[in-house]
mmCIF file of C-alpha atoms in Angstrom:
data_model
loop_
_atom_site.group_PDB
_atom_site.id
_atom_site.type_symbol
_atom_site.label_atom_id
_atom_site.label_comp_id
_atom_site.label_asym_id
_atom_site.label_seq_id
_atom_site.Cartn_x
_atom_site.Cartn_y
_atom_site.Cartn_z
ATOM 1 C CA GLN A 27 -123.595 49.204 193.705
ATOM 2 C CA VAL A 28 -124.470 51.045 190.406
ATOM 3 C CA ARG A 29 -122.550 50.817 187.099
ATOM 4 C CA LEU A 30 -123.096 53.650 184.593
ATOM 5 C CA VAL A 31 -121.867 53.378 180.993
ATOM 6 C CA GLU A 32 -122.136 56.233 178.554
ATOM 7 C CA SER A 33 -122.285 55.863 174.773
ATOM 8 C CA GLY A 34 -123.064 57.692 171.672
ATOM 9 C CA GLY A 35 -120.350 60.312 171.442
ATOM 10 C CA GLY A 36 -118.578 61.139 168.386
ATOM 11 C CA LEU A 37 -117.389 63.857 165.984
ATOM 12 C CA VAL A 38 -120.132 66.190 164.549
ATOM 13 C CA GLN A 39 -120.335 69.580 162.789
ATOM 14 C CA ALA A 40 -121.812 72.660 164.229
ATOM 15 C CA GLY A 41 -125.652 72.534 164.054
ATOM 16 C CA ASP A 42 -125.772 68.748 163.916
ATOM 17 C CA SER A 43 -127.615 66.500 166.498
ATOM 18 C CA LEU A 44 -126.474 63.608 168.673
ATOM 19 C CA ARG A 45 -128.098 61.347 171.250
ATOM 20 C CA LEU A 46 -126.089 60.245 174.189
ATOM 21 C CA SER A 47 -127.092 57.193 176.109
ATOM 22 C CA CYS A 48 -126.244 55.882 179.619
ATOM 23 C CA ALA A 49 -127.030 52.422 180.577
ATOM 24 C CA ALA A 50 -127.400 51.596 184.328
ATOM 25 C CA SER A 51 -126.727 48.287 185.857
ATOM 26 C CA GLY A 52 -126.331 46.746 189.235
ATOM 27 C CA ARG A 53 -129.307 47.638 190.947
ATOM 28 C CA SER A 54 -132.590 49.458 189.960
ATOM 29 C CA VAL A 55 -132.076 53.167 189.494
ATOM 30 C CA SER A 56 -135.744 53.912 188.886
ATOM 31 C CA SER A 57 -135.781 55.855 192.146
ATOM 32 C CA PHE A 58 -132.541 57.537 191.560
ATOM 33 C CA SER A 59 -132.072 61.263 190.464
ATOM 34 C CA MET A 60 -129.886 61.328 187.508
ATOM 35 C CA GLY A 61 -127.895 63.910 185.740
ATOM 36 C CA TRP A 62 -125.484 64.848 182.867
ATOM 37 C CA PHE A 63 -122.273 66.799 183.405
ATOM 38 C CA ARG A 64 -119.466 67.679 181.012
ATOM 39 C CA GLN A 65 -115.874 68.456 181.155
ATOM 40 C CA ALA A 66 -114.089 70.410 178.406
ATOM 41 C CA PRO A 67 -110.356 70.363 178.071
ATOM 42 C CA GLY A 68 -108.746 72.481 180.690
ATOM 43 C CA LYS A 69 -112.047 73.301 182.381
ATOM 44 C CA GLU A 70 -113.679 72.209 185.344
ATOM 45 C CA ARG A 71 -116.613 69.783 185.217
ATOM 46 C CA GLU A 72 -119.975 71.573 184.468
ATOM 47 C CA PHE A 73 -123.606 70.744 185.280
ATOM 48 C CA VAL A 74 -125.690 70.109 182.079
ATOM 49 C CA GLY A 75 -128.989 68.929 183.266
ATOM 50 C CA TRP A 76 -130.915 66.636 185.824
ATOM 51 C CA ILE A 77 -134.029 64.568 185.702
ATOM 52 C CA SER A 78 -136.180 63.420 188.553
ATOM 53 C CA GLY A 79 -136.565 59.723 189.394
ATOM 54 C CA ASN A 80 -139.858 59.206 187.594
ATOM 55 C CA GLY A 81 -138.728 61.490 184.611
ATOM 56 C CA ALA A 82 -141.616 64.077 185.203
ATOM 57 C CA ILE A 83 -139.190 66.910 186.029
ATOM 58 C CA THR A 84 -136.095 68.060 184.185
ATOM 59 C CA TYR A 85 -133.879 71.130 184.673
ATOM 60 C CA TYR A 86 -130.970 72.429 182.596
ATOM 61 C CA ALA A 87 -128.190 74.846 182.643
ATOM 62 C CA ASP A 88 -128.746 78.015 180.951
ATOM 63 C CA SER A 89 -126.048 77.260 178.315
ATOM 64 C CA VAL A 90 -127.890 74.427 176.991
ATOM 65 C CA LYS A 91 -131.580 75.165 177.682
ATOM 66 C CA GLY A 92 -133.706 74.566 174.527
ATOM 67 C CA ARG A 93 -131.087 72.456 172.804
ATOM 68 C CA LEU A 94 -130.481 69.549 174.968
ATOM 69 C CA THR A 95 -133.192 67.311 176.403
ATOM 70 C CA ILE A 96 -132.822 64.660 179.024
ATOM 71 C CA SER A 97 -135.165 61.637 179.200
ATOM 72 C CA ARG A 98 -135.137 58.294 180.828
ATOM 73 C CA ASP A 99 -136.625 54.916 180.439
ATOM 74 C CA ASN A 100 -136.777 53.090 183.947
ATOM 75 C CA LEU A 101 -137.964 49.923 182.483
ATOM 76 C CA LYS A 102 -134.718 49.667 180.315
ATOM 77 C CA TYR A 103 -132.620 51.344 182.931
ATOM 78 C CA MET A 104 -131.606 53.886 180.514
ATOM 79 C CA LEU A 105 -130.878 57.550 180.477
ATOM 80 C CA TYR A 106 -130.539 59.824 177.412
ATOM 81 C CA LEU A 107 -129.370 63.090 176.540
ATOM 82 C CA GLU A 108 -130.689 64.429 173.115
ATOM 83 C CA MET A 109 -128.506 67.241 171.800
ATOM 84 C CA ASN A 110 -129.709 69.499 169.111
ATOM 85 C CA SER A 111 -128.011 72.463 167.436
ATOM 86 C CA LEU A 112 -124.721 71.592 168.739
ATOM 87 C CA LYS A 113 -122.153 74.369 168.972
ATOM 88 C CA PRO A 114 -118.245 73.984 169.074
ATOM 89 C CA GLU A 115 -118.361 75.121 172.723
ATOM 90 C CA ASP A 116 -120.428 71.946 173.485
ATOM 91 C CA THR A 117 -117.167 69.921 172.936
ATOM 92 C CA ALA A 118 -116.441 68.021 176.061
ATOM 93 C CA VAL A 119 -116.437 64.662 177.627
ATOM 94 C CA TYR A 120 -120.028 63.889 178.742
ATOM 95 C CA TYR A 121 -120.715 62.024 182.066
ATOM 96 C CA CYS A 122 -123.910 60.625 183.386
ATOM 97 C CA ALA A 123 -124.251 60.377 187.203
ATOM 98 C CA ALA A 124 -126.849 59.015 189.702
ATOM 99 C CA ARG A 125 -127.649 59.522 193.337
ATOM 100 C CA MET A 126 -130.123 58.410 195.771
ATOM 101 C CA GLY A 127 -132.167 61.526 197.157
ATOM 102 C CA PRO A 128 -133.385 64.829 195.489
ATOM 103 C CA VAL A 129 -132.089 66.189 192.390
ATOM 104 C CA THR A 130 -129.234 68.558 192.455
ATOM 105 C CA THR A 131 -126.853 70.488 190.198
ATOM 106 C CA ARG A 132 -123.850 69.704 192.530
ATOM 107 C CA GLY A 133 -121.643 67.068 190.992
ATOM 108 C CA SER A 134 -119.996 66.223 194.381
ATOM 109 C CA GLU A 135 -123.516 64.903 195.454
ATOM 110 C CA TYR A 136 -123.831 62.198 192.813
ATOM 111 C CA ALA A 137 -122.445 58.910 194.290
ATOM 112 C CA TYR A 138 -122.084 57.164 190.865
ATOM 113 C CA TRP A 139 -120.458 58.068 187.750
ATOM 114 C CA GLY A 140 -119.920 56.734 184.278
ATOM 115 C CA GLN A 141 -116.758 56.788 182.425
ATOM 116 C CA GLY A 142 -117.624 59.445 180.019
ATOM 117 C CA THR A 143 -118.096 59.848 176.271
ATOM 118 C CA GLN A 144 -116.456 62.471 174.086
ATOM 119 C CA VAL A 145 -118.521 64.821 172.095
ATOM 120 C CA THR A 146 -116.507 66.866 169.540
ATOM 121 C CA VAL A 147 -118.339 69.643 167.479
ATOM 122 C CA SER A 148 -116.379 71.085 164.620
ATOM 123 C CA SER A 149 -117.061 74.594 163.372
#
């Protein structure tokens, strides 16, 4: 079993930066594909980006490309989401997720999820 716990959310102004963290425990996730998703009020969960098990490859949704960066530290069992040039439309609960197997943008294919951390961007 894998437990994921996000942290680092908060209230920021447009243009600010924020770094989210996701701590994994329970078993080694160094070979797991991991992703970030978000859900804004009244909207469906949305893919943000994924990172391969060894951290060599990342992929992002067009809406965040160039502003958000995913990284991981497998020795520390940590996943990160660096968020720059934040916009009000980035306001959402952000979730990290993990799965054994290839990376994917489909949330339904991730077996493990964190509880989420709220990011609010004011204009």
